[in-house]
PDB file of C-alpha atoms in Angstrom:
ATOM      1  CA  MET A 168     123.735 -21.432 -95.317  1.00  0.00           C
ATOM      2  CA  SER A 169     119.797 -22.103 -96.768  1.00  0.00           C
ATOM      3  CA  HIS A 170     118.320 -24.808 -95.955  1.00  0.00           C
ATOM      4  CA  ASP A 171     115.348 -25.628 -97.590  1.00  0.00           C
ATOM      5  CA  ILE A 172     112.600 -26.605 -94.925  1.00  0.00           C
ATOM      6  CA  LYS A 173     110.063 -27.968 -96.720  1.00  0.00           C
ATOM      7  CA  ASN A 174     111.808 -31.268 -98.079  1.00  0.00           C
ATOM      8  CA  SER A 175     113.929 -31.705 -94.366  1.00  0.00           C
ATOM      9  CA  LYS A 176     114.071 -33.404 -91.262  1.00  0.00           C
ATOM     10  CA  CYS A 177     115.018 -32.941 -87.916  1.00  0.00           C
ATOM     11  CA  VAL A 178     115.071 -35.781 -85.079  1.00  0.00           C
ATOM     12  CA  ILE A 179     117.213 -36.310 -82.014  1.00  0.00           C
ATOM     13  CA  VAL A 180     118.626 -39.332 -80.964  1.00  0.00           C
ATOM     14  CA  VAL A 181     119.220 -40.007 -77.092  1.00  0.00           C
ATOM     15  CA  ASN A 182     121.176 -43.007 -75.764  1.00  0.00           C
ATOM     16  CA  GLY A 183     117.852 -44.786 -74.406  1.00  0.00           C
ATOM     17  CA  ASP A 184     119.921 -46.135 -71.834  1.00  0.00           C
ATOM     18  CA  LEU A 185     120.315 -43.144 -69.747  1.00  0.00           C
ATOM     19  CA  PRO A 186     118.833 -41.964 -66.338  1.00  0.00           C
ATOM     20  CA  VAL A 187     114.938 -39.461 -67.179  1.00  0.00           C
ATOM     21  CA  GLY A 188     117.760 -36.799 -66.215  1.00  0.00           C
ATOM     22  CA  LEU A 189     120.389 -36.991 -67.957  1.00  0.00           C
ATOM     23  CA  THR A 190     118.522 -37.932 -71.405  1.00  0.00           C
ATOM     24  CA  VAL A 191     116.150 -34.689 -71.100  1.00  0.00           C
ATOM     25  CA  ASN A 192     119.304 -32.654 -70.728  1.00  0.00           C
ATOM     26  CA  ALA A 193     121.192 -34.159 -73.740  1.00  0.00           C
ATOM     27  CA  ALA A 194     117.807 -33.919 -76.312  1.00  0.00           C
ATOM     28  CA  SER A 195     117.383 -30.381 -74.561  1.00  0.00           C
ATOM     29  CA  VAL A 196     121.864 -29.028 -75.949  1.00  0.00           C
ATOM     30  CA  VAL A 197     121.136 -30.771 -79.200  1.00  0.00           C
ATOM     31  CA  SER A 198     118.055 -28.991 -79.686  1.00  0.00           C
ATOM     32  CA  LEU A 199     119.853 -25.417 -78.711  1.00  0.00           C
ATOM     33  CA  THR A 200     122.157 -26.043 -80.515  1.00  0.00           C
ATOM     34  CA  LEU A 201     120.387 -27.198 -83.808  1.00  0.00           C
ATOM     35  CA  GLY A 202     118.182 -23.874 -83.026  1.00  0.00           C
ATOM     36  CA  ARG A 203     121.307 -21.897 -83.744  1.00  0.00           C
ATOM     37  CA  SER A 204     122.989 -23.904 -86.370  1.00  0.00           C
ATOM     38  CA  VAL A 205     119.576 -23.729 -88.480  1.00  0.00           C
ATOM     39  CA  PRO A 206     117.348 -20.727 -88.063  1.00  0.00           C
ATOM     40  CA  GLU A 207     115.295 -21.805 -91.007  1.00  0.00           C
ATOM     41  CA  LEU A 208     113.736 -24.426 -88.296  1.00  0.00           C
ATOM     42  CA  ILE A 209     112.041 -21.765 -86.103  1.00  0.00           C
ATOM     43  CA  GLY A 210     109.125 -19.817 -87.161  1.00  0.00           C
ATOM     44  CA  GLN A 211     108.094 -16.133 -86.811  1.00  0.00           C
ATOM     45  CA  ASP A 212     107.139 -14.472 -82.979  1.00  0.00           C
ATOM     46  CA  VAL A 213     103.159 -15.100 -82.662  1.00  0.00           C
ATOM     47  CA  LYS A 214     100.041 -12.891 -80.831  1.00  0.00           C
ATOM     48  CA  ASP A 215      97.779 -14.489 -79.186  1.00  0.00           C
ATOM     49  CA  ALA A 216      94.322 -12.521 -78.979  1.00  0.00           C
ATOM     50  CA  ASP A 217      95.026 -10.470 -76.382  1.00  0.00           C
ATOM     51  CA  GLY A 218      98.018  -9.265 -78.085  1.00  0.00           C
ATOM     52  CA  ALA A 219     100.740 -10.812 -75.869  1.00  0.00           C
ATOM     53  CA  LEU A 220     103.813 -11.986 -77.510  1.00  0.00           C
ATOM     54  CA  HIS A 221     105.082 -15.438 -78.110  1.00  0.00           C
ATOM     55  CA  LEU A 222     108.556 -16.474 -79.195  1.00  0.00           C
ATOM     56  CA  GLY A 223     108.793 -18.875 -82.110  1.00  0.00           C
ATOM     57  CA  ILE A 224     108.973 -22.268 -82.019  1.00  0.00           C
ATOM     58  CA  THR A 225     109.989 -24.900 -84.195  1.00  0.00           C
ATOM     59  CA  LEU A 226     108.408 -24.806 -88.112  1.00  0.00           C
ATOM     60  CA  ILE A 227     108.437 -28.932 -88.526  1.00  0.00           C
ATOM     61  CA  PRO A 228     108.391 -31.405 -86.002  1.00  0.00           C
ATOM     62  CA  VAL A 229     111.098 -32.852 -84.065  1.00  0.00           C
ATOM     63  CA  PRO A 230     110.795 -36.235 -82.788  1.00  0.00           C
ATOM     64  CA  ILE A 231     113.126 -37.610 -79.727  1.00  0.00           C
ATOM     65  CA  LEU A 232     113.914 -41.304 -80.967  1.00  0.00           C
ATOM     66  CA  LYS A 233     115.990 -43.642 -78.180  1.00  0.00           C
ATOM     67  CA  ALA A 234     118.517 -45.762 -79.649  1.00  0.00           C
ATOM     68  CA  PRO A 235     121.643 -48.204 -78.095  1.00  0.00           C
ATOM     69  CA  ALA A 236     125.237 -46.205 -77.790  1.00  0.00           C
ATOM     70  CA  GLU A 237     126.873 -48.183 -80.860  1.00  0.00           C
ATOM     71  CA  ARG A 238     123.066 -47.253 -83.086  1.00  0.00           C
ATOM     72  CA  ILE A 239     124.649 -43.592 -82.092  1.00  0.00           C
ATOM     73  CA  ALA A 240     127.745 -44.138 -83.258  1.00  0.00           C
ATOM     74  CA  GLU A 241     127.025 -45.792 -86.636  1.00  0.00           C
ATOM     75  CA  ILE A 242     124.521 -42.816 -87.472  1.00  0.00           C
ATOM     76  CA  HIS A 243     127.087 -40.137 -86.511  1.00  0.00           C
ATOM     77  CA  GLN A 244     129.327 -41.879 -88.375  1.00  0.00           C
ATOM     78  CA  MET A 245     127.399 -41.985 -92.007  1.00  0.00           C
ATOM     79  CA  ALA A 246     126.009 -38.037 -90.559  1.00  0.00           C
ATOM     80  CA  VAL A 247     129.071 -36.128 -90.767  1.00  0.00           C
ATOM     81  CA  SER A 248     129.915 -37.373 -93.429  1.00  0.00           C
ATOM     82  CA  ASP A 249     126.513 -36.016 -95.745  1.00  0.00           C
ATOM     83  CA  PRO A 250     127.391 -32.317 -95.656  1.00  0.00           C
ATOM     84  CA  GLU A 251     123.704 -31.839 -96.611  1.00  0.00           C
ATOM     85  CA  VAL A 252     123.439 -32.608 -93.062  1.00  0.00           C
ATOM     86  CA  VAL A 253     123.306 -30.701 -89.827  1.00  0.00           C
ATOM     87  CA  VAL A 254     124.876 -32.941 -87.289  1.00  0.00           C
ATOM     88  CA  VAL A 255     125.140 -32.069 -83.543  1.00  0.00           C
ATOM     89  CA  GLY A 256     126.711 -34.314 -80.956  1.00  0.00           C
ATOM     90  CA  PHE A 257     126.392 -34.331 -77.346  1.00  0.00           C
ATOM     91  CA  SER A 258     129.275 -36.578 -75.999  1.00  0.00           C
ATOM     92  CA  ASP A 259     129.371 -38.405 -73.008  1.00  0.00           C
ATOM     93  CA  LEU A 260     132.209 -36.260 -72.563  1.00  0.00           C
ATOM     94  CA  ALA A 261     131.289 -32.977 -73.267  1.00  0.00           C
ATOM     95  CA  GLN A 262     127.579 -34.096 -70.693  1.00  0.00           C
ATOM     96  CA  SER A 263     130.275 -35.349 -67.396  1.00  0.00           C
ATOM     97  CA  CYS A 264     131.907 -31.678 -67.768  1.00  0.00           C
ATOM     98  CA  ARG A 265     130.937 -28.532 -65.442  1.00  0.00           C
ATOM     99  CA  THR A 266     132.366 -25.463 -67.319  1.00  0.00           C
ATOM    100  CA  TYR A 267     132.303 -25.141 -71.561  1.00  0.00           C
ATOM    101  CA  GLU A 268     136.655 -24.547 -70.240  1.00  0.00           C
ATOM    102  CA  GLU A 269     136.375 -28.096 -68.547  1.00  0.00           C
ATOM    103  CA  TYR A 270     135.165 -29.070 -72.032  1.00  0.00           C
ATOM    104  CA  ILE A 271     137.035 -27.624 -74.256  1.00  0.00           C
ATOM    105  CA  GLU A 272     140.320 -28.684 -72.348  1.00  0.00           C
ATOM    106  CA  ARG A 273     138.942 -32.670 -72.541  1.00  0.00           C
ATOM    107  CA  MET A 274     138.095 -32.466 -75.760  1.00  0.00           C
ATOM    108  CA  ALA A 275     141.586 -31.147 -77.027  1.00  0.00           C
ATOM    109  CA  GLY A 276     143.041 -34.659 -75.432  1.00  0.00           C
ATOM    110  CA  THR A 277     140.410 -36.983 -76.754  1.00  0.00           C
ATOM    111  CA  GLU A 278     140.176 -38.696 -80.013  1.00  0.00           C
ATOM    112  CA  SER A 279     136.612 -38.295 -82.175  1.00  0.00           C
ATOM    113  CA  ALA A 280     136.960 -42.405 -82.016  1.00  0.00           C
ATOM    114  CA  ASP A 281     137.113 -42.383 -78.184  1.00  0.00           C
ATOM    115  CA  LEU A 282     133.587 -40.110 -77.630  1.00  0.00           C
ATOM    116  CA  THR A 283     130.391 -42.126 -77.188  1.00  0.00           C
ATOM    117  CA  TYR A 284     127.580 -40.280 -77.787  1.00  0.00           C
ATOM    118  CA  SER A 285     124.245 -38.875 -74.854  1.00  0.00           C
ATOM    119  CA  SER A 286     122.478 -37.553 -78.129  1.00  0.00           C
ATOM    120  CA  ILE A 287     122.820 -35.990 -81.347  1.00  0.00           C
ATOM    121  CA  GLY A 288     120.574 -34.268 -83.145  1.00  0.00           C
ATOM    122  CA  LEU A 289     120.213 -34.135 -87.274  1.00  0.00           C
ATOM    123  CA  PHE A 290     119.045 -31.793 -89.823  1.00  0.00           C
ATOM    124  CA  GLY A 291     118.760 -32.685 -93.673  1.00  0.00           C
ATOM    125  CA  PRO A 292     116.999 -34.002 -96.647  1.00  0.00           C
ATOM    126  CA  ARG A 293     114.083 -36.442 -95.648  1.00  0.00           C
ATOM    127  CA  LYS A 294     114.723 -39.531 -97.255  1.00  0.00           C
ATOM    128  CA  GLN A 295     117.987 -40.140 -95.619  1.00  0.00           C
ATOM    129  CA  LEU A 296     117.574 -39.322 -92.138  1.00  0.00           C
ATOM    130  CA  ASN A 297     114.003 -41.973 -92.690  1.00  0.00           C
ATOM    131  CA  LYS A 298     116.604 -44.168 -94.041  1.00  0.00           C
ATOM    132  CA  TRP A 299     119.432 -44.011 -90.988  1.00  0.00           C
ATOM    133  CA  THR A 300     116.597 -43.107 -88.110  1.00  0.00           C
ATOM    134  CA  GLY A 301     113.468 -44.460 -89.887  1.00  0.00           C
ATOM    135  CA  SER A 302     113.219 -47.860 -87.733  1.00  0.00           C
ATOM    136  CA  LEU A 303     113.743 -46.093 -84.193  1.00  0.00           C
ATOM    137  CA  ALA A 304     111.563 -46.321 -81.142  1.00  0.00           C
ATOM    138  CA  LEU A 305     110.216 -42.715 -80.285  1.00  0.00           C
ATOM    139  CA  LEU A 306     111.509 -41.812 -76.245  1.00  0.00           C
ATOM    140  CA  ARG A 307     108.480 -42.437 -74.161  1.00  0.00           C
TER     141      ARG A 307
END
């Protein structure tokens, strides 16, 4: 699936109540998965004046916003029902796992309604994402 970058937005929403280390972890995990899921987000590699190669970075800004867990759950619920939006959820359950195997095992026994999100990453139509996240504060 190809995505229209010019009319799209990408945001990460983190639980503002998390300690700094968990907040950074939650945002970075979501950003990695967004980059894999929406390869059009990443620009081409570039060279500096010395000819050294620098890997491509995002073509559009990716604000990191904060919200309480309840608001993140609401946004997640709306976003997953919109086929135009790429949603990456990083749950507290996932953040507590030490291995991917543990994550797979624990997720298999957990219902969606029982998940609390440390962060979510969203990519989709700018207008829709602004509607859901426009009132959220930047993480500072």
